């Protein structure tokens, strides 16, 4: 249970960073922290204490010993690929913003008013 | 029993998206032919399955059939609601596509637009067809990624800034969704929506604290995507910075599919509607409806004004859905529930048409005069009569003046609110209708009438842009016919029935 709570604390840390940071790069980092906390939680959900890797040709697996759930692992792999796209795209925008405004401070990047 | 037509809604746009850059190497004009052609084929397919509904409502790619009635593969679900959404997406996408071809002359790097447009379309079709939670998440991300890039398409200062805001908010929204999905998987050990619904109903686990916690995370994610008022900050920037056909897609389709459709699917089909959630959704809707229109009155940038109205009109739809869920949870009569859901879905497609049209006319004004500031416009009626007629029809439709379509759907929602006993919400709906009218009278007055602008070197509006705007203006009037039961039975009733008989969804999919 402790691990789940730690994951949730990590998520809240990311959200906190997202709310208070003024630097664009720090915002991106906070978003990544939230991402990672959710990935960790997904892996934990599929984990079984003492479970084997879900590879079907192992003899232990065939003899019905406990195996960790492979579905969350594939989900996390997919989500990591998506996160790669998210991060590369958002960092591209950050570079472009820096070129246009000459600063990473969101309080100085305010041509648009919400 | 399978329906292989469904896979084409995802396969064709993906194919077109990645074929266009290749074809472009050999022939420069290929993109302008592939774009309308593929989107027209998709529109025809959507019309076909709506008018002539196939027996089977699902398709399982790769042949991963259920084992012992437990679904293992990816399911594409094309039930009444999905077919209805497919028609909405692909018709607006086709009209925006033919509008975009001449409009893109304003931009450099045109060839990238076509790929991004098709990626967005594939993502939207995928969201609507997804039968399991993780697929829903993946397609939401595909749509969102394409939308981020399309918002920043002009690569000016403001567009990059808007796109960055959109990415931070959108990224957070999908992460909330993923968290909710992880929680659901933890509790039910399945990802298939129908299966989740069965597990939740069988275990009587539908109302525990953990489920409610999950629902709130999912709702927060969807509310950011639908730009409900406390979460709306990205929408006016993103929708007003994008190129006009993209704004029409974003306002007309993307917020509906990623917002309203997901709410309907999750909170009515997957979870049983509860008193608590109906309250939250209706209140969010009511606040967005009122605050959106008040913010719109103060706006002077034309596209920003329209973007605030998107928030307000989506508030109407969500309030309708909230009231419907409240009536279901309170055990109201099926007729009352049907009326609210019909009103909400009807208003949703009406909004897609008239708000799409309004953004297209804004694009036409921008194309001709290179200006979007209402204070600097005036007297355009003389120079662009067709744009004026189109925008007049759309303005009257959004303000709810009969015989335009907006009147009937707003009327249905307000009547449903009164019948359900929610008199305050009905009064709020009327008040917002009046404020909307005021705001659009302002738009018409400043843009098309009044003192003409001094400079008169206007560019001529291209034919394809005109054709797209006329079609939508005609639709604004023709869609009023959906109030007749015969027309409703084809288009609206299958979708409403999916929502009414939420257990039926489960039986058909498993």
mmCIF file of N, CA and C in Angstrom, chain A:
data_model
loop_
_atom_site.group_PDB
_atom_site.id
_atom_site.type_symbol
_atom_site.label_atom_id
_atom_site.label_comp_id
_atom_site.label_asym_id
_atom_site.label_seq_id
_atom_site.Cartn_x
_atom_site.Cartn_y
_atom_site.Cartn_z
ATOM 1 N N UNK A 1 0.829 -1.209 0.000
ATOM 2 C CA UNK A 1 0.000 0.000 0.000
ATOM 3 C C UNK A 1 0.862 1.257 0.000
ATOM 4 N N UNK A 2 1.973 1.165 0.779
ATOM 5 C CA UNK A 2 2.860 2.329 0.895
ATOM 6 C C UNK A 2 3.313 2.823 -0.474
ATOM 7 N N UNK A 3 3.607 1.855 -1.363
ATOM 8 C CA UNK A 3 4.110 2.232 -2.691
ATOM 9 C C UNK A 3 3.075 3.049 -3.461
ATOM 10 N N UNK A 4 1.802 2.634 -3.341
ATOM 11 C CA UNK A 4 0.748 3.378 -4.041
ATOM 12 C C UNK A 4 0.660 4.799 -3.505
ATOM 13 N N UNK A 5 0.756 4.908 -2.191
ATOM 14 C CA UNK A 5 0.679 6.243 -1.588
ATOM 15 C C UNK A 5 1.833 7.102 -2.077
ATOM 16 N N UNK A 6 3.033 6.495 -2.159
ATOM 17 C CA UNK A 6 4.191 7.258 -2.644
ATOM 18 C C UNK A 6 3.972 7.707 -4.084
ATOM 19 N N UNK A 7 3.382 6.826 -4.897
ATOM 20 C CA UNK A 7 3.076 7.185 -6.278
ATOM 21 C C UNK A 7 2.156 8.389 -6.330
ATOM 22 N N UNK A 8 1.136 8.364 -5.469
ATOM 23 C CA UNK A 8 0.176 9.459 -5.477
ATOM 24 C C UNK A 8 0.833 10.749 -5.019
ATOM 25 N N UNK A 9 1.773 10.610 -4.041
ATOM 26 C CA UNK A 9 2.497 11.806 -3.593
ATOM 27 C C UNK A 9 3.339 12.369 -4.735
ATOM 28 N N UNK A 10 3.938 11.468 -5.516
ATOM 29 C CA UNK A 10 4.724 11.906 -6.672
ATOM 30 C C UNK A 10 3.832 12.668 -7.653
ATOM 31 N N UNK A 11 2.613 12.136 -7.861
ATOM 32 C CA UNK A 11 1.667 12.806 -8.758
ATOM 33 C C UNK A 11 1.341 14.205 -8.255
ATOM 34 N N UNK A 12 1.086 14.286 -6.923
ATOM 35 C CA UNK A 12 0.750 15.597 -6.357
ATOM 36 C C UNK A 12 1.935 16.549 -6.455
ATOM 37 N N UNK A 13 3.165 16.014 -6.286
ATOM 38 C CA UNK A 13 4.361 16.853 -6.427
ATOM 39 C C UNK A 13 4.404 17.469 -7.823
ATOM 40 N N UNK A 14 4.142 16.615 -8.826
ATOM 41 C CA UNK A 14 4.144 17.121 -10.195
ATOM 42 C C UNK A 14 3.100 18.197 -10.392
ATOM 43 N N UNK A 15 1.903 17.968 -9.862
ATOM 44 C CA UNK A 15 0.833 18.957 -10.017
ATOM 45 C C UNK A 15 1.207 20.270 -9.345
ATOM 46 N N UNK A 16 1.831 20.146 -8.158
ATOM 47 C CA UNK A 16 2.250 21.345 -7.430
ATOM 48 C C UNK A 16 3.258 22.138 -8.252
ATOM 49 N N UNK A 17 4.229 21.401 -8.825
ATOM 50 C CA UNK A 17 5.234 22.067 -9.656
ATOM 51 C C UNK A 17 4.593 22.757 -10.846
ATOM 52 N N UNK A 18 3.602 22.088 -11.417
ATOM 53 C CA UNK A 18 2.913 22.652 -12.578
ATOM 54 C C UNK A 18 2.230 23.965 -12.212
ATOM 55 N N UNK A 19 1.701 24.014 -10.980
ATOM 56 C CA UNK A 19 0.945 25.204 -10.585
ATOM 57 C C UNK A 19 1.860 26.366 -10.228
ATOM 58 N N UNK A 20 3.015 26.079 -9.583
ATOM 59 C CA UNK A 20 3.788 27.221 -9.069
ATOM 60 C C UNK A 20 4.932 27.650 -9.977
ATOM 61 N N UNK A 21 5.418 26.770 -10.890
ATOM 62 C CA UNK A 21 6.623 27.212 -11.600
ATOM 63 C C UNK A 21 6.296 28.249 -12.671
ATOM 64 N N UNK A 22 7.240 29.173 -12.848
ATOM 65 C CA UNK A 22 7.077 30.208 -13.855
ATOM 66 C C UNK A 22 7.921 29.920 -15.077
ATOM 67 N N UNK A 23 8.899 29.023 -14.905
ATOM 68 C CA UNK A 23 9.798 28.722 -16.005
ATOM 69 C C UNK A 23 9.184 27.629 -16.891
ATOM 70 N N UNK A 24 9.188 27.865 -18.189
ATOM 71 C CA UNK A 24 8.559 26.923 -19.109
ATOM 72 C C UNK A 24 9.162 25.530 -19.005
ATOM 73 N N UNK A 25 10.488 25.465 -18.902
ATOM 74 C CA UNK A 25 11.141 24.157 -18.838
ATOM 75 C C UNK A 25 10.726 23.428 -17.575
ATOM 76 N N UNK A 26 10.580 24.191 -16.464
ATOM 77 C CA UNK A 26 10.158 23.546 -15.215
ATOM 78 C C UNK A 26 8.728 23.031 -15.343
ATOM 79 N N UNK A 27 7.895 23.747 -16.088
ATOM 80 C CA UNK A 27 6.525 23.261 -16.303
ATOM 81 C C UNK A 27 6.564 21.933 -17.039
ATOM 82 N N UNK A 28 7.424 21.848 -18.067
ATOM 83 C CA UNK A 28 7.520 20.602 -18.820
ATOM 84 C C UNK A 28 8.012 19.479 -17.922
ATOM 85 N N UNK A 29 8.991 19.788 -17.055
ATOM 86 C CA UNK A 29 9.509 18.762 -16.149
ATOM 87 C C UNK A 29 8.407 18.287 -15.202
ATOM 88 N N UNK A 30 7.606 19.240 -14.701
ATOM 89 C CA UNK A 30 6.522 18.858 -13.780
ATOM 90 C C UNK A 30 5.526 17.937 -14.469
ATOM 91 N N UNK A 31 5.227 18.264 -15.726
ATOM 92 C CA UNK A 31 4.296 17.421 -16.477
ATOM 93 C C UNK A 31 4.856 16.007 -16.613
ATOM 94 N N UNK A 32 6.181 15.933 -16.840
ATOM 95 C CA UNK A 32 6.811 14.614 -16.961
ATOM 96 C C UNK A 32 6.742 13.854 -15.651
ATOM 97 N N UNK A 33 6.858 14.582 -14.515
ATOM 98 C CA UNK A 33 6.785 13.900 -13.218
ATOM 99 C C UNK A 33 5.404 13.282 -13.033
ATOM 100 N N UNK A 34 4.371 14.018 -13.397
ATOM 101 C CA UNK A 34 3.017 13.462 -13.301
ATOM 102 C C UNK A 34 2.916 12.202 -14.155
ATOM 103 N N UNK A 35 3.436 12.304 -15.378
ATOM 104 C CA UNK A 35 3.434 11.169 -16.296
ATOM 105 C C UNK A 35 4.061 9.944 -15.658
ATOM 106 N N UNK A 36 5.288 10.148 -15.143
ATOM 107 C CA UNK A 36 6.047 9.023 -14.589
ATOM 108 C C UNK A 36 5.309 8.402 -13.410
ATOM 109 N N UNK A 37 4.679 9.261 -12.571
ATOM 110 C CA UNK A 37 3.993 8.709 -11.401
ATOM 111 C C UNK A 37 2.861 7.785 -11.841
ATOM 112 N N UNK A 38 2.167 8.170 -12.934
ATOM 113 C CA UNK A 38 1.067 7.312 -13.389
ATOM 114 C C UNK A 38 1.603 6.018 -13.989
ATOM 115 N N UNK A 39 2.740 6.105 -14.705
ATOM 116 C CA UNK A 39 3.327 4.879 -15.260
ATOM 117 C C UNK A 39 3.714 3.919 -14.142
ATOM 118 N N UNK A 40 4.322 4.482 -13.087
ATOM 119 C CA UNK A 40 4.720 3.638 -11.958
ATOM 120 C C UNK A 40 3.515 2.966 -11.341
ATOM 121 N N UNK A 41 2.412 3.732 -11.241
ATOM 122 C CA UNK A 41 1.229 3.150 -10.623
ATOM 123 C C UNK A 41 0.697 2.002 -11.472
ATOM 124 N N UNK A 42 0.705 2.205 -12.802
ATOM 125 C CA UNK A 42 0.214 1.136 -13.684
ATOM 126 C C UNK A 42 1.031 -0.139 -13.509
ATOM 127 N N UNK A 43 2.371 0.026 -13.424
ATOM 128 C CA UNK A 43 3.220 -1.150 -13.248
ATOM 129 C C UNK A 43 2.925 -1.830 -11.916
ATOM 130 N N UNK A 44 2.720 -0.994 -10.861
ATOM 131 C CA UNK A 44 2.424 -1.559 -9.540
ATOM 132 C C UNK A 44 1.128 -2.344 -9.541
ATOM 133 N N UNK A 45 0.149 -1.863 -10.300
ATOM 134 C CA UNK A 45 -1.147 -2.545 -10.331
ATOM 135 C C UNK A 45 -0.981 -3.964 -10.861
ATOM 136 N N UNK A 46 -0.104 -4.119 -11.869
ATOM 137 C CA UNK A 46 0.062 -5.453 -12.435
ATOM 138 C C UNK A 46 1.013 -6.338 -11.664
ATOM 139 N N UNK A 47 1.700 -5.789 -10.671
ATOM 140 C CA UNK A 47 2.759 -6.541 -10.003
ATOM 141 C C UNK A 47 2.200 -7.482 -8.945
ATOM 142 N N UNK A 48 2.788 -8.676 -8.875
ATOM 143 C CA UNK A 48 2.420 -9.618 -7.821
ATOM 144 C C UNK A 48 3.689 -9.961 -7.058
ATOM 145 N N UNK A 49 3.607 -9.986 -5.742
ATOM 146 C CA UNK A 49 4.782 -10.285 -4.916
ATOM 147 C C UNK A 49 5.347 -11.647 -5.311
ATOM 148 N N UNK A 50 6.595 -11.673 -5.756
ATOM 149 C CA UNK A 50 7.219 -12.943 -6.117
ATOM 150 C C UNK A 50 6.760 -13.510 -7.440
ATOM 151 N N UNK A 51 6.054 -12.735 -8.250
ATOM 152 C CA UNK A 51 5.569 -13.216 -9.542
ATOM 153 C C UNK A 51 6.685 -13.291 -10.563
ATOM 154 N N UNK A 52 6.483 -14.171 -11.565
ATOM 155 C CA UNK A 52 7.493 -14.332 -12.608
ATOM 156 C C UNK A 52 7.215 -13.402 -13.773
ATOM 157 N N UNK A 53 8.233 -13.229 -14.624
ATOM 158 C CA UNK A 53 8.012 -12.468 -15.852
ATOM 159 C C UNK A 53 7.060 -13.263 -16.743
ATOM 160 N N UNK A 54 6.121 -12.609 -17.403
ATOM 161 C CA UNK A 54 5.097 -13.336 -18.163
ATOM 162 C C UNK A 54 5.622 -13.845 -19.505
ATOM 163 N N UNK A 55 6.558 -14.764 -19.475
ATOM 164 C CA UNK A 55 7.050 -15.354 -20.717
ATOM 165 C C UNK A 55 6.562 -16.794 -20.737
ATOM 166 N N UNK A 56 5.880 -17.175 -21.807
ATOM 167 C CA UNK A 56 5.049 -18.365 -21.751
ATOM 168 C C UNK A 56 5.856 -19.669 -21.758
ATOM 169 N N UNK A 57 7.092 -19.651 -22.305
ATOM 170 C CA UNK A 57 7.769 -20.941 -22.427
ATOM 171 C C UNK A 57 8.555 -21.367 -21.181
ATOM 172 N N UNK A 58 8.543 -20.528 -20.140
ATOM 173 C CA UNK A 58 9.197 -20.970 -18.910
ATOM 174 C C UNK A 58 8.398 -22.113 -18.283
ATOM 175 N N UNK A 59 9.106 -23.076 -17.713
ATOM 176 C CA UNK A 59 8.399 -24.223 -17.146
ATOM 177 C C UNK A 59 7.543 -23.831 -15.952
ATOM 178 N N UNK A 60 8.062 -22.862 -15.159
ATOM 179 C CA UNK A 60 7.310 -22.450 -13.975
ATOM 180 C C UNK A 60 5.972 -21.842 -14.384
ATOM 181 N N UNK A 61 5.996 -21.100 -15.504
ATOM 182 C CA UNK A 61 4.752 -20.466 -15.942
ATOM 183 C C UNK A 61 3.755 -21.522 -16.347
ATOM 184 N N UNK A 62 4.262 -22.532 -17.057
ATOM 185 C CA UNK A 62 3.345 -23.571 -17.507
ATOM 186 C C UNK A 62 2.762 -24.338 -16.321
ATOM 187 N N UNK A 63 3.526 -24.379 -15.226
ATOM 188 C CA UNK A 63 2.998 -25.082 -14.056
ATOM 189 C C UNK A 63 2.182 -24.152 -13.151
ATOM 190 N N UNK A 64 1.652 -23.064 -13.742
ATOM 191 C CA UNK A 64 0.711 -22.194 -13.053
ATOM 192 C C UNK A 64 1.261 -21.551 -11.795
ATOM 193 N N UNK A 65 2.513 -21.184 -11.845
ATOM 194 C CA UNK A 65 3.006 -20.386 -10.720
ATOM 195 C C UNK A 65 2.586 -18.931 -10.985
ATOM 196 N N UNK A 66 2.559 -18.102 -9.943
ATOM 197 C CA UNK A 66 2.072 -16.720 -10.100
ATOM 198 C C UNK A 66 2.927 -15.940 -11.102
ATOM 199 N N UNK A 67 2.246 -15.225 -11.982
ATOM 200 C CA UNK A 67 2.913 -14.437 -13.019
ATOM 201 C C UNK A 67 2.403 -13.013 -12.909
ATOM 202 N N UNK A 68 3.291 -12.033 -13.136
ATOM 203 C CA UNK A 68 2.795 -10.644 -13.090
ATOM 204 C C UNK A 68 1.924 -10.385 -14.311
ATOM 205 N N UNK A 69 0.990 -9.456 -14.166
ATOM 206 C CA UNK A 69 0.037 -9.156 -15.228
ATOM 207 C C UNK A 69 0.760 -8.411 -16.368
ATOM 208 N N UNK A 70 0.788 -8.962 -17.579
ATOM 209 C CA UNK A 70 1.525 -8.300 -18.649
ATOM 210 C C UNK A 70 0.789 -7.117 -19.273
ATOM 211 N N UNK A 71 -0.530 -7.027 -19.089
ATOM 212 C CA UNK A 71 -1.284 -5.990 -19.779
ATOM 213 C C UNK A 71 -0.878 -4.569 -19.366
ATOM 214 N N UNK A 72 -0.753 -4.278 -18.037
ATOM 215 C CA UNK A 72 -0.304 -2.928 -17.676
ATOM 216 C C UNK A 72 1.072 -2.601 -18.246
ATOM 217 N N UNK A 73 1.925 -3.631 -18.368
ATOM 218 C CA UNK A 73 3.265 -3.365 -18.914
ATOM 219 C C UNK A 73 3.185 -2.916 -20.363
ATOM 220 N N UNK A 74 2.323 -3.602 -21.155
ATOM 221 C CA UNK A 74 2.181 -3.152 -22.549
ATOM 222 C C UNK A 74 1.550 -1.774 -22.603
ATOM 223 N N UNK A 75 0.610 -1.530 -21.688
ATOM 224 C CA UNK A 75 -0.005 -0.206 -21.665
ATOM 225 C C UNK A 75 1.034 0.865 -21.381
ATOM 226 N N UNK A 76 1.922 0.590 -20.421
ATOM 227 C CA UNK A 76 2.939 1.580 -20.080
ATOM 228 C C UNK A 76 3.894 1.792 -21.255
ATOM 229 N N UNK A 77 4.227 0.699 -21.958
ATOM 230 C CA UNK A 77 5.107 0.858 -23.128
ATOM 231 C C UNK A 77 4.473 1.797 -24.146
ATOM 232 N N UNK A 78 3.178 1.567 -24.432
ATOM 233 C CA UNK A 78 2.478 2.448 -25.371
ATOM 234 C C UNK A 78 2.461 3.874 -24.866
ATOM 235 N N UNK A 79 2.159 4.019 -23.561
ATOM 236 C CA UNK A 79 2.064 5.359 -22.995
ATOM 237 C C UNK A 79 3.413 6.058 -23.019
ATOM 238 N N UNK A 80 4.524 5.286 -22.882
ATOM 239 C CA UNK A 80 5.852 5.908 -22.929
ATOM 240 C C UNK A 80 6.110 6.452 -24.330
ATOM 241 N N UNK A 81 5.697 5.696 -25.336
ATOM 242 C CA UNK A 81 5.879 6.171 -26.710
ATOM 243 C C UNK A 81 5.102 7.466 -26.924
ATOM 244 N N UNK A 82 3.856 7.477 -26.399
ATOM 245 C CA UNK A 82 3.059 8.693 -26.525
ATOM 246 C C UNK A 82 3.727 9.841 -25.779
ATOM 247 N N UNK A 83 4.274 9.530 -24.577
ATOM 248 C CA UNK A 83 4.919 10.566 -23.776
ATOM 249 C C UNK A 83 6.128 11.133 -24.495
ATOM 250 N N UNK A 84 6.821 10.279 -25.258
ATOM 251 C CA UNK A 84 7.962 10.761 -26.043
ATOM 252 C C UNK A 84 7.493 11.823 -27.022
ATOM 253 N N UNK A 85 6.382 11.527 -27.721
ATOM 254 C CA UNK A 85 5.848 12.496 -28.664
ATOM 255 C C UNK A 85 5.448 13.779 -27.955
ATOM 256 N N UNK A 86 4.764 13.618 -26.791
ATOM 257 C CA UNK A 86 4.339 14.801 -26.034
ATOM 258 C C UNK A 86 5.528 15.674 -25.681
ATOM 259 N N UNK A 87 6.574 15.016 -25.113
ATOM 260 C CA UNK A 87 7.702 15.799 -24.636
ATOM 261 C C UNK A 87 8.450 16.465 -25.778
ATOM 262 N N UNK A 88 8.678 15.723 -26.863
ATOM 263 C CA UNK A 88 9.449 16.338 -27.950
ATOM 264 C C UNK A 88 8.669 17.500 -28.539
ATOM 265 N N UNK A 89 7.364 17.344 -28.654
ATOM 266 C CA UNK A 89 6.556 18.410 -29.234
ATOM 267 C C UNK A 89 6.529 19.641 -28.330
ATOM 268 N N UNK A 90 6.348 19.416 -27.024
ATOM 269 C CA UNK A 90 6.210 20.554 -26.115
ATOM 270 C C UNK A 90 7.564 21.273 -25.980
ATOM 271 N N UNK A 91 8.668 20.496 -26.050
ATOM 272 C CA UNK A 91 9.984 21.148 -25.972
ATOM 273 C C UNK A 91 10.278 21.923 -27.243
ATOM 274 N N UNK A 92 9.804 21.408 -28.407
ATOM 275 C CA UNK A 92 9.952 22.175 -29.641
ATOM 276 C C UNK A 92 9.273 23.527 -29.510
ATOM 277 N N UNK A 93 8.058 23.482 -28.930
ATOM 278 C CA UNK A 93 7.320 24.737 -28.743
ATOM 279 C C UNK A 93 8.080 25.650 -27.778
ATOM 280 N N UNK A 94 8.691 25.054 -26.738
ATOM 281 C CA UNK A 94 9.435 25.867 -25.775
ATOM 282 C C UNK A 94 10.598 26.572 -26.470
ATOM 283 N N UNK A 95 11.303 25.835 -27.363
ATOM 284 C CA UNK A 95 12.419 26.452 -28.082
ATOM 285 C C UNK A 95 11.912 27.594 -28.950
ATOM 286 N N UNK A 96 10.802 27.318 -29.673
ATOM 287 C CA UNK A 96 10.228 28.359 -30.523
ATOM 288 C C UNK A 96 9.833 29.590 -29.704
ATOM 289 N N UNK A 97 9.210 29.335 -28.530
ATOM 290 C CA UNK A 97 8.794 30.446 -27.667
ATOM 291 C C UNK A 97 9.998 31.258 -27.242
ATOM 292 N N UNK A 98 11.088 30.557 -26.893
ATOM 293 C CA UNK A 98 12.286 31.275 -26.456
ATOM 294 C C UNK A 98 12.825 32.141 -27.579
ATOM 295 N N UNK A 99 12.782 31.609 -28.814
ATOM 296 C CA UNK A 99 13.279 32.402 -29.940
ATOM 297 C C UNK A 99 12.432 33.650 -30.171
ATOM 298 N N UNK A 100 11.094 33.504 -29.969
ATOM 299 C CA UNK A 100 10.208 34.636 -30.258
ATOM 300 C C UNK A 100 10.245 35.667 -29.135
ATOM 301 N N UNK A 101 10.270 35.199 -27.874
ATOM 302 C CA UNK A 101 10.121 36.126 -26.756
ATOM 303 C C UNK A 101 11.440 36.428 -26.045
ATOM 304 N N UNK A 102 12.456 35.561 -26.224
ATOM 305 C CA UNK A 102 13.727 35.781 -25.551
ATOM 306 C C UNK A 102 13.690 35.520 -24.060
ATOM 307 N N UNK A 103 12.723 34.740 -23.590
ATOM 308 C CA UNK A 103 12.653 34.442 -22.162
ATOM 309 C C UNK A 103 11.915 33.127 -21.951
ATOM 310 N N UNK A 104 12.170 32.503 -20.785
ATOM 311 C CA UNK A 104 11.431 31.287 -20.440
ATOM 312 C C UNK A 104 10.363 31.580 -19.389
ATOM 313 N N UNK A 105 10.231 32.854 -18.989
ATOM 314 C CA UNK A 105 9.324 33.202 -17.898
ATOM 315 C C UNK A 105 7.910 33.383 -18.437
ATOM 316 N N UNK A 106 6.949 32.572 -17.908
ATOM 317 C CA UNK A 106 5.599 32.665 -18.487
ATOM 318 C C UNK A 106 4.919 33.990 -18.172
ATOM 319 N N UNK A 107 5.416 34.706 -17.158
ATOM 320 C CA UNK A 107 4.742 35.976 -16.877
ATOM 321 C C UNK A 107 5.129 37.042 -17.892
ATOM 322 N N UNK A 108 6.226 36.813 -18.619
ATOM 323 C CA UNK A 108 6.582 37.768 -19.670
ATOM 324 C C UNK A 108 6.051 37.330 -21.026
ATOM 325 N N UNK A 109 5.575 36.058 -21.108
ATOM 326 C CA UNK A 109 4.983 35.576 -22.352
ATOM 327 C C UNK A 109 3.489 35.716 -22.200
ATOM 328 N N UNK A 110 2.961 36.898 -22.463
ATOM 329 C CA UNK A 110 1.536 37.089 -22.165
ATOM 330 C C UNK A 110 0.845 37.946 -23.212
ATOM 331 N N UNK A 111 1.090 37.629 -24.481
ATOM 332 C CA UNK A 111 0.378 38.358 -25.528
ATOM 333 C C UNK A 111 -1.110 38.029 -25.494
ATOM 334 N N UNK A 112 -1.430 36.792 -25.084
ATOM 335 C CA UNK A 112 -2.819 36.359 -25.057
ATOM 336 C C UNK A 112 -3.302 36.351 -23.614
ATOM 337 N N UNK A 113 -4.527 36.790 -23.415
ATOM 338 C CA UNK A 113 -5.072 36.805 -22.054
ATOM 339 C C UNK A 113 -6.168 35.757 -21.927
ATOM 340 N N UNK A 114 -5.821 34.558 -21.493
ATOM 341 C CA UNK A 114 -6.725 33.444 -21.226
ATOM 342 C C UNK A 114 -8.062 33.536 -21.842
#
